[in-house]
PDB file of C-alpha atoms (C1' of nucleotides) in Angstrom:
ATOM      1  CA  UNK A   1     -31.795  49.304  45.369  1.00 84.00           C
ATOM      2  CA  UNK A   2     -32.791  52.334  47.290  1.00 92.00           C
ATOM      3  CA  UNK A   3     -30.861  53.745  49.736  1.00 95.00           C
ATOM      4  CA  UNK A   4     -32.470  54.349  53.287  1.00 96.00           C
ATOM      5  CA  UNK A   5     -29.647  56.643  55.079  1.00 96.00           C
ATOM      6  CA  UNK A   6     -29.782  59.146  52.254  1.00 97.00           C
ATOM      7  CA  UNK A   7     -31.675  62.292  52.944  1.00 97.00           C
ATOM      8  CA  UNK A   8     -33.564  61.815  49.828  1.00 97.00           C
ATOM      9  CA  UNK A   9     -34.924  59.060  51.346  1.00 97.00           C
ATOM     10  CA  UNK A  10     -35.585  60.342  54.457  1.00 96.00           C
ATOM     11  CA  UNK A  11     -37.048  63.091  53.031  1.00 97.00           C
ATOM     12  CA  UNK A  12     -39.594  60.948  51.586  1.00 96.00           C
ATOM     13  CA  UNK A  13     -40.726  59.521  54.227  1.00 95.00           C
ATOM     14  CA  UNK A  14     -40.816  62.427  56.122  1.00 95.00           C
ATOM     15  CA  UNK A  15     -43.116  64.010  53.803  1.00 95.00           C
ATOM     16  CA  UNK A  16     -45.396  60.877  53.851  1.00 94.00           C
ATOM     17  CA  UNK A  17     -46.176  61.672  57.212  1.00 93.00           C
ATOM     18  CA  UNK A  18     -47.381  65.078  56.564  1.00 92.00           C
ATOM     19  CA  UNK A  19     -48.995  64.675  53.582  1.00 93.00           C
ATOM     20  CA  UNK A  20     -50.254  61.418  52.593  1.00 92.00           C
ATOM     21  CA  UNK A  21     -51.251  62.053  49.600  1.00 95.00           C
ATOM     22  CA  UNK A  22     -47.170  61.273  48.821  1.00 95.00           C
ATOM     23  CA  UNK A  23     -48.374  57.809  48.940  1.00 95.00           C
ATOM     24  CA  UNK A  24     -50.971  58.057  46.272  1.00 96.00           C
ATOM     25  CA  UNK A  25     -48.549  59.377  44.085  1.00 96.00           C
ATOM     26  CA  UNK A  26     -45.978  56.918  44.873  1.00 95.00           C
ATOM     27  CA  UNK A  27     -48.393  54.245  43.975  1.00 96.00           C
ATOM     28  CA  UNK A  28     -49.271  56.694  40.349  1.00 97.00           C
ATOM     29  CA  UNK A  29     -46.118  57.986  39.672  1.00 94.00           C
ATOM     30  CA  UNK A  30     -43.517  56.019  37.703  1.00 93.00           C
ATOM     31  CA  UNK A  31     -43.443  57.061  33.569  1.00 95.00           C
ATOM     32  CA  UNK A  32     -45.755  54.140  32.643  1.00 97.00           C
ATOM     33  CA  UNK A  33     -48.342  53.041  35.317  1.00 98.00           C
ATOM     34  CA  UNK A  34     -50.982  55.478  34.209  1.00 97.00           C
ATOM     35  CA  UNK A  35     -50.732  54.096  30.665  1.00 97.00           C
ATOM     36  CA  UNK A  36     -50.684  50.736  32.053  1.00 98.00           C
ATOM     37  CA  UNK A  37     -53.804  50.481  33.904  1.00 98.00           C
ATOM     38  CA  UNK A  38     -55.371  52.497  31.128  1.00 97.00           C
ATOM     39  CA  UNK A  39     -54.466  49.752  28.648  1.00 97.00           C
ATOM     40  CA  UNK A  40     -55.364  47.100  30.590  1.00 98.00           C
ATOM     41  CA  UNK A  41     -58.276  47.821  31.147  1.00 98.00           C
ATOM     42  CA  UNK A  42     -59.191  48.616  27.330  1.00 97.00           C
ATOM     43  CA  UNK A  43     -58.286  44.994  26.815  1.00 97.00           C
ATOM     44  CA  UNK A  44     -54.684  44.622  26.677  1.00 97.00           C
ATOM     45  CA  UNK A  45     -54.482  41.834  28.681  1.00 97.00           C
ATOM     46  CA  UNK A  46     -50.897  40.491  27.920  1.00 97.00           C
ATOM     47  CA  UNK A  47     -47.047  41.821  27.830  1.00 97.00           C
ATOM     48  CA  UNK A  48     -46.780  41.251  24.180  1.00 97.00           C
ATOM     49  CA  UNK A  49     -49.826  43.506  23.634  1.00 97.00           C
ATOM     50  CA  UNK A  50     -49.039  46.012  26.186  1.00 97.00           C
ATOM     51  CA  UNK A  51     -45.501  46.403  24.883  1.00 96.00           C
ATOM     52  CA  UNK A  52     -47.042  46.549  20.782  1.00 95.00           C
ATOM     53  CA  UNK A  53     -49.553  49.551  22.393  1.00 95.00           C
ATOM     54  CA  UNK A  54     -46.501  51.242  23.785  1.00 95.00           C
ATOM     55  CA  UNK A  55     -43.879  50.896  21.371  1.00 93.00           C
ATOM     56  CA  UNK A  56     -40.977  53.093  23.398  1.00 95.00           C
ATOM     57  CA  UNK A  57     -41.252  50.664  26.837  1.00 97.00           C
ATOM     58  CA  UNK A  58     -38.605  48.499  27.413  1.00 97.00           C
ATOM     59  CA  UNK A  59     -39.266  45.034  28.279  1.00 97.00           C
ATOM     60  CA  UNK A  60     -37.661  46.132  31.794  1.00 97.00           C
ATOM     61  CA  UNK A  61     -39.535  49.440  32.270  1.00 98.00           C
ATOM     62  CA  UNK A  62     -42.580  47.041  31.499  1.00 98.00           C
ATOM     63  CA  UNK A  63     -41.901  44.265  33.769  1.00 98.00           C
ATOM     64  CA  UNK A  64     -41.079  46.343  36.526  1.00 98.00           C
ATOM     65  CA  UNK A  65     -43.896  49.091  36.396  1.00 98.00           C
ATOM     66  CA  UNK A  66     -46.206  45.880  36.000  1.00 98.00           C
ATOM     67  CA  UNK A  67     -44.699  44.635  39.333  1.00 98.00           C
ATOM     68  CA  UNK A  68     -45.214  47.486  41.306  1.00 97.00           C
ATOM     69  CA  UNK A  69     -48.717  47.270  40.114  1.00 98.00           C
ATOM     70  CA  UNK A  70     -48.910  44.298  41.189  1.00 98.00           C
ATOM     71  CA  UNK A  71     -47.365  45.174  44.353  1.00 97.00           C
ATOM     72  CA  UNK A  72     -49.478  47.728  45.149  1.00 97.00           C
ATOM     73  CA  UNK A  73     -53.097  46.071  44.356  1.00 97.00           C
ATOM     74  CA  UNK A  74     -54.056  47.009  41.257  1.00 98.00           C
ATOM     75  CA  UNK A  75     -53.579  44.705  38.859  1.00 98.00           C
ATOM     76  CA  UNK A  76     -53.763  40.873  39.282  1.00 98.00           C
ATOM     77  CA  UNK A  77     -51.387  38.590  37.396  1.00 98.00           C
ATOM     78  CA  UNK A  78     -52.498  35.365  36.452  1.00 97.00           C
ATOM     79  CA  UNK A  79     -50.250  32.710  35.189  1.00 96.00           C
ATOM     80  CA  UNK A  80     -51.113  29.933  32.997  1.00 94.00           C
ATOM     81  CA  UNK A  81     -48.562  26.941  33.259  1.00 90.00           C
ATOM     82  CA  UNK A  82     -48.239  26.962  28.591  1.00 90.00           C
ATOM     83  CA  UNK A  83     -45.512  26.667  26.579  1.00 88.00           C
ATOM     84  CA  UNK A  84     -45.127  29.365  25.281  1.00 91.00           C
ATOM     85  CA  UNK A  85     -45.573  31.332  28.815  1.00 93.00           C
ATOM     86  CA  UNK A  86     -49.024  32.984  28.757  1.00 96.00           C
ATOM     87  CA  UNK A  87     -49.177  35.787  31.633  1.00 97.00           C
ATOM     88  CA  UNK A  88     -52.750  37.755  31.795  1.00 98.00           C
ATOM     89  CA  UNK A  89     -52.772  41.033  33.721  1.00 98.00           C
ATOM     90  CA  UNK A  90     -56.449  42.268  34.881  1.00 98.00           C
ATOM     91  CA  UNK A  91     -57.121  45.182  36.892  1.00 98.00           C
ATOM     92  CA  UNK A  92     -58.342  44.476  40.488  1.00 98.00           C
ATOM     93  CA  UNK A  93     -61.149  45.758  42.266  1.00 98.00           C
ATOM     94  CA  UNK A  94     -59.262  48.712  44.278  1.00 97.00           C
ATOM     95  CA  UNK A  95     -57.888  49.425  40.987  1.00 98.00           C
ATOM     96  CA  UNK A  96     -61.398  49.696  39.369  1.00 98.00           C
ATOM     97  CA  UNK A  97     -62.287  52.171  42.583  1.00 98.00           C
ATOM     98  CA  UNK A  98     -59.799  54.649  41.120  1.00 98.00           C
ATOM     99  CA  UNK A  99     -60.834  55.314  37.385  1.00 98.00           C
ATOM    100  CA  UNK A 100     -63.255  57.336  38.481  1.00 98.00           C
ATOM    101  CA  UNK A 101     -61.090  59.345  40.346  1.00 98.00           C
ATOM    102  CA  UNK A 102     -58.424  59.301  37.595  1.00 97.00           C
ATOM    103  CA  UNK A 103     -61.137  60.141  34.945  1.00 97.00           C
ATOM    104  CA  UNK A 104     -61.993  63.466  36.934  1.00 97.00           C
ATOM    105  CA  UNK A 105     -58.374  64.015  37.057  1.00 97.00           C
ATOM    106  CA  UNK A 106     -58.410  63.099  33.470  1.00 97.00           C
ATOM    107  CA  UNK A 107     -60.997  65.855  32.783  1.00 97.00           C
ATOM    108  CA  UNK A 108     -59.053  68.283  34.669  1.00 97.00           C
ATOM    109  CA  UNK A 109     -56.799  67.990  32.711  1.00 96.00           C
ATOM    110  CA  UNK A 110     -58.363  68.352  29.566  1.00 94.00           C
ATOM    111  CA  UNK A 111     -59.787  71.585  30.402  1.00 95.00           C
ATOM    112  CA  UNK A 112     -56.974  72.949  32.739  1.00 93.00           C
ATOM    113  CA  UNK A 113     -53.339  72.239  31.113  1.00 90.00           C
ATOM    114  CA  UNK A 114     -52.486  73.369  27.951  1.00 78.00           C
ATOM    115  CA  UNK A 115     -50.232  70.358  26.236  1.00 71.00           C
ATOM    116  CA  UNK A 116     -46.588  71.504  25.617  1.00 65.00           C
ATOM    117  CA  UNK A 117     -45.971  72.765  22.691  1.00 60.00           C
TER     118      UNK A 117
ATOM    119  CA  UNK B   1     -31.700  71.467  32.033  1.00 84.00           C
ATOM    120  CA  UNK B   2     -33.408  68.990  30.115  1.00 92.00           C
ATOM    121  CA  UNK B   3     -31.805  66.906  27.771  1.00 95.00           C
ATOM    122  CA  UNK B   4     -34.629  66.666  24.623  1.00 95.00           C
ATOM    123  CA  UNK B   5     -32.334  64.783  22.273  1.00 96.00           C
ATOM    124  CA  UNK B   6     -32.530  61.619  24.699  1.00 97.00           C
ATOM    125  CA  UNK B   7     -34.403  58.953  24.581  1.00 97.00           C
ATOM    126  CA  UNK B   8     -35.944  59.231  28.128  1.00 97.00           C
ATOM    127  CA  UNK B   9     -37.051  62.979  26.766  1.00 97.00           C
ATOM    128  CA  UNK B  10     -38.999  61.450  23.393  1.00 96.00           C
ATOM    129  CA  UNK B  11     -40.409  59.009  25.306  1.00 97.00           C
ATOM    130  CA  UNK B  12     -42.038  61.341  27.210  1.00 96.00           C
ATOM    131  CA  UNK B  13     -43.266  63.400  24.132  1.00 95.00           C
ATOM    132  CA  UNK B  14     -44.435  60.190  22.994  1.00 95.00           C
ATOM    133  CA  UNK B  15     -46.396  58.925  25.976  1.00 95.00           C
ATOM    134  CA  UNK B  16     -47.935  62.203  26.586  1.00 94.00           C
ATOM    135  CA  UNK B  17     -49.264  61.667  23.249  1.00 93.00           C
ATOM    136  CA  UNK B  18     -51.288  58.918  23.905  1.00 92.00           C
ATOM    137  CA  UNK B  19     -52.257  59.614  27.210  1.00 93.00           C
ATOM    138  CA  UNK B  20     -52.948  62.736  28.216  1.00 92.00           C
ATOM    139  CA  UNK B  21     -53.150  62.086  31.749  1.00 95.00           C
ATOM    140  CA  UNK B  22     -49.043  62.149  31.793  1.00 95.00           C
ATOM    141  CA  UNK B  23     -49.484  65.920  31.495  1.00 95.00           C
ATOM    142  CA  UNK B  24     -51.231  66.214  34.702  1.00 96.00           C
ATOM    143  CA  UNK B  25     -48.560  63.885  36.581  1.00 96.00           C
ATOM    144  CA  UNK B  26     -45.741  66.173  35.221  1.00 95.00           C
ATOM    145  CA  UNK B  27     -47.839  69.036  36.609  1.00 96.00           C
ATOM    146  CA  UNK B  28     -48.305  67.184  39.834  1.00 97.00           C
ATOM    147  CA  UNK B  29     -45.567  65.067  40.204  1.00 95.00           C
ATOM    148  CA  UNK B  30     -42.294  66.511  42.196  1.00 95.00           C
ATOM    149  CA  UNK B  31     -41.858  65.860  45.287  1.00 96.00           C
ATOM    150  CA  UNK B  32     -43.158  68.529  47.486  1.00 97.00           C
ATOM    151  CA  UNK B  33     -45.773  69.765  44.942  1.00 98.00           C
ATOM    152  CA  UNK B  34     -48.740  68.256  46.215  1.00 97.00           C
ATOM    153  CA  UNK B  35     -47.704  69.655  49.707  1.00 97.00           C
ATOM    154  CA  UNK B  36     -46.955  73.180  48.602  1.00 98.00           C
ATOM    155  CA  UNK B  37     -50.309  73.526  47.504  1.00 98.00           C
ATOM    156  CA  UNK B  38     -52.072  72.216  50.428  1.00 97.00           C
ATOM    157  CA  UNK B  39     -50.253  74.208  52.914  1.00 97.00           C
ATOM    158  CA  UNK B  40     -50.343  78.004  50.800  1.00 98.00           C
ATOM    159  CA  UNK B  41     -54.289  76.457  50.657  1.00 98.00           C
ATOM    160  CA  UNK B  42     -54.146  76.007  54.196  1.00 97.00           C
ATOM    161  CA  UNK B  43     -52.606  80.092  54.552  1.00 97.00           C
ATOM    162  CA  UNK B  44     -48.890  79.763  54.789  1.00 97.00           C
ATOM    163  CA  UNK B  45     -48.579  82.062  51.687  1.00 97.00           C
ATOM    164  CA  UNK B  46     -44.935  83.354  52.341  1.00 98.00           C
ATOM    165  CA  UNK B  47     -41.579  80.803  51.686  1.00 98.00           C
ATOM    166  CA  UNK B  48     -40.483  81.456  55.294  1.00 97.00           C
ATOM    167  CA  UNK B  49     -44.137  80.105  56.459  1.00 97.00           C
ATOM    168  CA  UNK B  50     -43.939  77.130  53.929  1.00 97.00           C
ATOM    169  CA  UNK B  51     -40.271  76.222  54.935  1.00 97.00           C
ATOM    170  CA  UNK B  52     -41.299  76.522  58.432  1.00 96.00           C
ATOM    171  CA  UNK B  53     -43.777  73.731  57.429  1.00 95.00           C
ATOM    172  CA  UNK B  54     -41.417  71.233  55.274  1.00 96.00           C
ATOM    173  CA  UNK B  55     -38.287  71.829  57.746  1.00 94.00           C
ATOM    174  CA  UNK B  56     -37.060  69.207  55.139  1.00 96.00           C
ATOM    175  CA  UNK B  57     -36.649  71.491  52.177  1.00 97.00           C
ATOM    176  CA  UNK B  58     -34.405  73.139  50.290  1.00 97.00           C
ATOM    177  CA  UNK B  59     -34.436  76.440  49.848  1.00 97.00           C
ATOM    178  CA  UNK B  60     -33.292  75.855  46.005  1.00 97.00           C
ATOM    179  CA  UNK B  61     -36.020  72.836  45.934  1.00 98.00           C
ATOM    180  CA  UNK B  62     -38.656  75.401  47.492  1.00 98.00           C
ATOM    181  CA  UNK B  63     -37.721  78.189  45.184  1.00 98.00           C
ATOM    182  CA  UNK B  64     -37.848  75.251  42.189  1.00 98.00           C
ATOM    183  CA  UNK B  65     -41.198  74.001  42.912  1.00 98.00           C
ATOM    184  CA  UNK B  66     -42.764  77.255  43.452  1.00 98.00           C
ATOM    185  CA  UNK B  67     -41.298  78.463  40.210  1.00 98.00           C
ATOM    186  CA  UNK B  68     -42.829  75.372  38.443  1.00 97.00           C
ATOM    187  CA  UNK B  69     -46.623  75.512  39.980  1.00 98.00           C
ATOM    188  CA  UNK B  70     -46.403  79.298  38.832  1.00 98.00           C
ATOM    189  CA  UNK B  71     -45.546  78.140  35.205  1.00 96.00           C
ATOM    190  CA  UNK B  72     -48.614  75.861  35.593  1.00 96.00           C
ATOM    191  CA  UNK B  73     -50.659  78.208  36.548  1.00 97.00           C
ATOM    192  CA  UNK B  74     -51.479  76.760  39.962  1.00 98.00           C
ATOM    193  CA  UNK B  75     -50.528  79.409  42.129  1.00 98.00           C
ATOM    194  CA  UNK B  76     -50.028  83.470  41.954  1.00 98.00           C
ATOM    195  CA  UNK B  77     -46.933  85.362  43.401  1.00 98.00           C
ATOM    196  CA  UNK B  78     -47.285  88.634  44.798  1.00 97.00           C
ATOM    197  CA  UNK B  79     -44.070  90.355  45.437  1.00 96.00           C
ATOM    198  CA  UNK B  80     -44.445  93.553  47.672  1.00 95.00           C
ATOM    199  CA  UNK B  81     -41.600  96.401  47.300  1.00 91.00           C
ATOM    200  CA  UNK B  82     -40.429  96.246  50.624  1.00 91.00           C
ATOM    201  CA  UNK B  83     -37.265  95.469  52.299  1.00 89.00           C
ATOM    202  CA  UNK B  84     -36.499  92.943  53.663  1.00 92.00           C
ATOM    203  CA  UNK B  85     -38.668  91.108  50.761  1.00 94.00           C
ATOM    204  CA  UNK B  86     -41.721  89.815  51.072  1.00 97.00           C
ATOM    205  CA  UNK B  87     -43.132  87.385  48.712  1.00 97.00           C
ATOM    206  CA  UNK B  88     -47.097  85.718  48.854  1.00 98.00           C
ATOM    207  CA  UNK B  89     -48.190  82.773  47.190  1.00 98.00           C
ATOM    208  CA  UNK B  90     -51.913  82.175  46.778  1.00 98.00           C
ATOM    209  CA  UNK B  91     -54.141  79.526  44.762  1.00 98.00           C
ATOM    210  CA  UNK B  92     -55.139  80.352  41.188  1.00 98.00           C
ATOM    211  CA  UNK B  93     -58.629  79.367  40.407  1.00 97.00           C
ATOM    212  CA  UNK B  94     -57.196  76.697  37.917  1.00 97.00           C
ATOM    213  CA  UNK B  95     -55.412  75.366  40.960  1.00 98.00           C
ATOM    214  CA  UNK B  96     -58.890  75.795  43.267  1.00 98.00           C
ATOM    215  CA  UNK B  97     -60.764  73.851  40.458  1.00 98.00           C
ATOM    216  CA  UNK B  98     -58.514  70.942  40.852  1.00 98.00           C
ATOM    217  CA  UNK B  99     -58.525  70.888  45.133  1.00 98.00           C
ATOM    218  CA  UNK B 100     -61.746  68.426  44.915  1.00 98.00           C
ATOM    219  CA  UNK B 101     -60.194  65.843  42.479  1.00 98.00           C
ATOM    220  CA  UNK B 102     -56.946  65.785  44.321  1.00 97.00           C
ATOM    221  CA  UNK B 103     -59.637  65.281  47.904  1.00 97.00           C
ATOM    222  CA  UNK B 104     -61.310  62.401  46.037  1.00 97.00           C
ATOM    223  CA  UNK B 105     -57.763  61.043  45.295  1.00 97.00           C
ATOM    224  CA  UNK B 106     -57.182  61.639  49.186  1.00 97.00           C
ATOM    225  CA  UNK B 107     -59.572  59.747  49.956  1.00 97.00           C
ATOM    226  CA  UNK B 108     -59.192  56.565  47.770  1.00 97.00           C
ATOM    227  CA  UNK B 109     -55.819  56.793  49.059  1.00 96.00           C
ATOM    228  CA  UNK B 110     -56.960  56.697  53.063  1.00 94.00           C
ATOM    229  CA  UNK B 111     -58.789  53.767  51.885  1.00 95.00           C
ATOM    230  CA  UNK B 112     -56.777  51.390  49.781  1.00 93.00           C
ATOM    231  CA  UNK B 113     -53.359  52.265  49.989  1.00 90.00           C
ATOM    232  CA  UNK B 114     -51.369  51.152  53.216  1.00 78.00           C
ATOM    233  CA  UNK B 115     -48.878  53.593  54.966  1.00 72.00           C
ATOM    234  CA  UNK B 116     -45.719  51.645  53.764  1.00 66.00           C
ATOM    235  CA  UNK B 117     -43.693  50.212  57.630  1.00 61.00           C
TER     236      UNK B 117
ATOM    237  C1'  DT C   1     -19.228  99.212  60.692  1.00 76.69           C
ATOM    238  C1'  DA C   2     -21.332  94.947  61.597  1.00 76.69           C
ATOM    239  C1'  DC C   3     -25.469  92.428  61.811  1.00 76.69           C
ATOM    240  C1'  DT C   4     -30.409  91.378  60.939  1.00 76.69           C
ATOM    241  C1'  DA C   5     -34.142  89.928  57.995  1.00 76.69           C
ATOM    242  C1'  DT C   6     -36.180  87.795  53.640  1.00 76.69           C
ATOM    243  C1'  DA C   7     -36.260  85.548  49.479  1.00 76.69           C
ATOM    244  C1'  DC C   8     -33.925  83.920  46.786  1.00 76.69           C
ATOM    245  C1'  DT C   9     -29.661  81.987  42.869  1.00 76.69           C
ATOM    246  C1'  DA C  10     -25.567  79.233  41.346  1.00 76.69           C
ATOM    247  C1'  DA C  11     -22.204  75.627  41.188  1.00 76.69           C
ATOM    248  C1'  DC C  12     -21.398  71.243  42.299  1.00 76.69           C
ATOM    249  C1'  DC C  13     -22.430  66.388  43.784  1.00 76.69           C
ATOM    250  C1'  DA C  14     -25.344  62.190  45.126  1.00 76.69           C
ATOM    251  C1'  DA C  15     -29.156  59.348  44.267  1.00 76.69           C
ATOM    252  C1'  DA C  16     -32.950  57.569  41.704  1.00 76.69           C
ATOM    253  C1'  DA C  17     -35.278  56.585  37.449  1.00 76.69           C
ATOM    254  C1'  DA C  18     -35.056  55.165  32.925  1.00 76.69           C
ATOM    255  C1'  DG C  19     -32.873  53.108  28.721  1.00 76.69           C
ATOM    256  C1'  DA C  20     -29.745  49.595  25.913  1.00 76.69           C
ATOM    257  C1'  DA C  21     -28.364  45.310  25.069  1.00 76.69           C
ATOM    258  C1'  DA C  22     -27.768  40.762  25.999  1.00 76.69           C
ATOM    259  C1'  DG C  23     -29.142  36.574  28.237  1.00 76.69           C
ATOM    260  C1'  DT C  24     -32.543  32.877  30.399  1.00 76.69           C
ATOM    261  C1'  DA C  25     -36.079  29.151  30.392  1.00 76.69           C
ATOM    262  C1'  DA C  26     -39.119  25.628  28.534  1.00 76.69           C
ATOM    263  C1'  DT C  27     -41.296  23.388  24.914  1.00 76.69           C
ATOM    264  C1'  DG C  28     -42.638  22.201  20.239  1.00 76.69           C
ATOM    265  C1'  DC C  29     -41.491  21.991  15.361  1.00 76.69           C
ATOM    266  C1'  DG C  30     -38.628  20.934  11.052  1.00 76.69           C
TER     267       DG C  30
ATOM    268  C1'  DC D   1     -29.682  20.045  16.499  1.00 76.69           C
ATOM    269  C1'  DG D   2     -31.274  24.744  15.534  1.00 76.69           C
ATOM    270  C1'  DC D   3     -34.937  27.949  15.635  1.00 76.69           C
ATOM    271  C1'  DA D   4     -39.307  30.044  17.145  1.00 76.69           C
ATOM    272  C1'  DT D   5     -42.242  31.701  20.817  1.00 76.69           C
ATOM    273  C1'  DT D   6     -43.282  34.315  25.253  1.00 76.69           C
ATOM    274  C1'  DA D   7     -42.248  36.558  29.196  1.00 76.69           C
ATOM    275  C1'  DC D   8     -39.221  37.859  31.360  1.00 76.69           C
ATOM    276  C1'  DT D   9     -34.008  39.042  34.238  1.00 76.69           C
ATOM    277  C1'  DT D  10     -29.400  40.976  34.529  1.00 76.69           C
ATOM    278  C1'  DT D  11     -25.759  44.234  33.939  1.00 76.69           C
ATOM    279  C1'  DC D  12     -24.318  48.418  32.569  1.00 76.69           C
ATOM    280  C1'  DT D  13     -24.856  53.322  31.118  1.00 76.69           C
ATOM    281  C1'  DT D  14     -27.328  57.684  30.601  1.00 76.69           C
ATOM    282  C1'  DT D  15     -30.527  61.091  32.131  1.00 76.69           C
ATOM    283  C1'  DT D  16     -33.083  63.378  35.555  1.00 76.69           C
ATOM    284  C1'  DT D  17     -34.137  64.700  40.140  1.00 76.69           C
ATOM    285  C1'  DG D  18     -32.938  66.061  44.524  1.00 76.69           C
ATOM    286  C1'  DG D  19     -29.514  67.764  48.138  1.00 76.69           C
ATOM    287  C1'  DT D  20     -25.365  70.662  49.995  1.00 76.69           C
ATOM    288  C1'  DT D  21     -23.168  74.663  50.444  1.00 76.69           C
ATOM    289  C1'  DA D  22     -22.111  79.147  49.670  1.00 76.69           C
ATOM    290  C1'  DG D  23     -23.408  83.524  48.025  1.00 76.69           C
ATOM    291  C1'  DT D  24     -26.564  87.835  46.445  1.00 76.69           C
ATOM    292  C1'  DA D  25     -29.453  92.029  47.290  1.00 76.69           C
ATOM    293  C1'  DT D  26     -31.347  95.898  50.066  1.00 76.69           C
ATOM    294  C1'  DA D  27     -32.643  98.611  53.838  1.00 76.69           C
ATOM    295  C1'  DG D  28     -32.915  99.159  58.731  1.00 76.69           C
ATOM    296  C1'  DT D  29     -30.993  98.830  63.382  1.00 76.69           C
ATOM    297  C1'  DA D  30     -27.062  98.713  67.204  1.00 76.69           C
TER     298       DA D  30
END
DNA sequence: TACTATACTAACCAAAAAGAAAGTAATGCG
DNA sequence: CGCATTACTTTCTTTTTGGTTAGTATAGTA
């Protein structure tokens, strides 16, 4: 739970107002998302498959970046009423508006920031 | 200083390694990162001017940040020989190349995200 | 001598993010 | 009954990030 009379919160939001790109990364940031929505949208429709292409995750790192997601519009969670549960994670439409944006980022990258040695 | 016998520090290795776009959020993640560079774009070269700006800031999360876009290779810092000091911060072209991604981000941002209440 | 200005650094503490491990739920199968 | 399957949740601990406060350096001015 976060804490809304610390001054790292306030901070935040104080920041949001001034620059709102602080909202974009709020919705980006987070270790996995990134990853996520990359997977997802090479296929990797379900948590068993997201969690075999990213060994590390935890089950709760996974759960709760995918909620977020969720949260925030860009991926859409559809639940089929199985047993065995069967969850299916797609991206949405706003979501599909950003790849090109991340994939100049991407290439930015690429060209601009040497990986860490 | 970072811990890089913990988990949370090989996971990062790890991720990095399969998606390379986790190297530009480390570049451009940090709280006032994003800011810093629009504002010393905007001409407040000096870390009075900038503080000025964020009223919010540290002066060791100021000094931090600075210290970390320099690493990058996002921005240059001038020190004069004077006294009292005087220190200017400008835009490297690595960091000017990168100004129209993070605009199209900007934008997709004005767009789909909502201001959090 | 005391005080100003500027651009910091250092030591310590609070808060947030991430990881570890165990547990839950519902159904079918042997 | 006991186990497998899938997609989680919960509690607790570690790691990382961010904030607070005090202090440094150097020259000029009152």
């Amino acid at each position: 739970m976060r804490k809304t009379t610390s001054t790292n919160f306030s901070n935040e939001e104080a920041l949001a107002a001034i620059c709102p790109m602080h909202n974009v990364m709020r919705v980006l940031g987070g270790r996995w998302k990134i990853a996520l929505l990359y997977f997802i949208y090479q296929g990797h429709h379900r948590f068993g498959l997201l969690q075999k292409k990213m060994p590390f995750i935890t089950t709760k790192m996974l759960s709760a970046q995918l909620k977020e997601l969720e949260q925030d519009g860009l991926i859409h969670r559809k639940i089929y009423a199985e047993m065995p549960p069967r969850v299916e994670y797609s991206l949405t439409e706003k979501a599909q508006t950003l790849l090109p944006v991340l994939e100049d980022l991407y290439n930015w990258g690429e060209r601009y920031i040497a990986v860490p040695a």
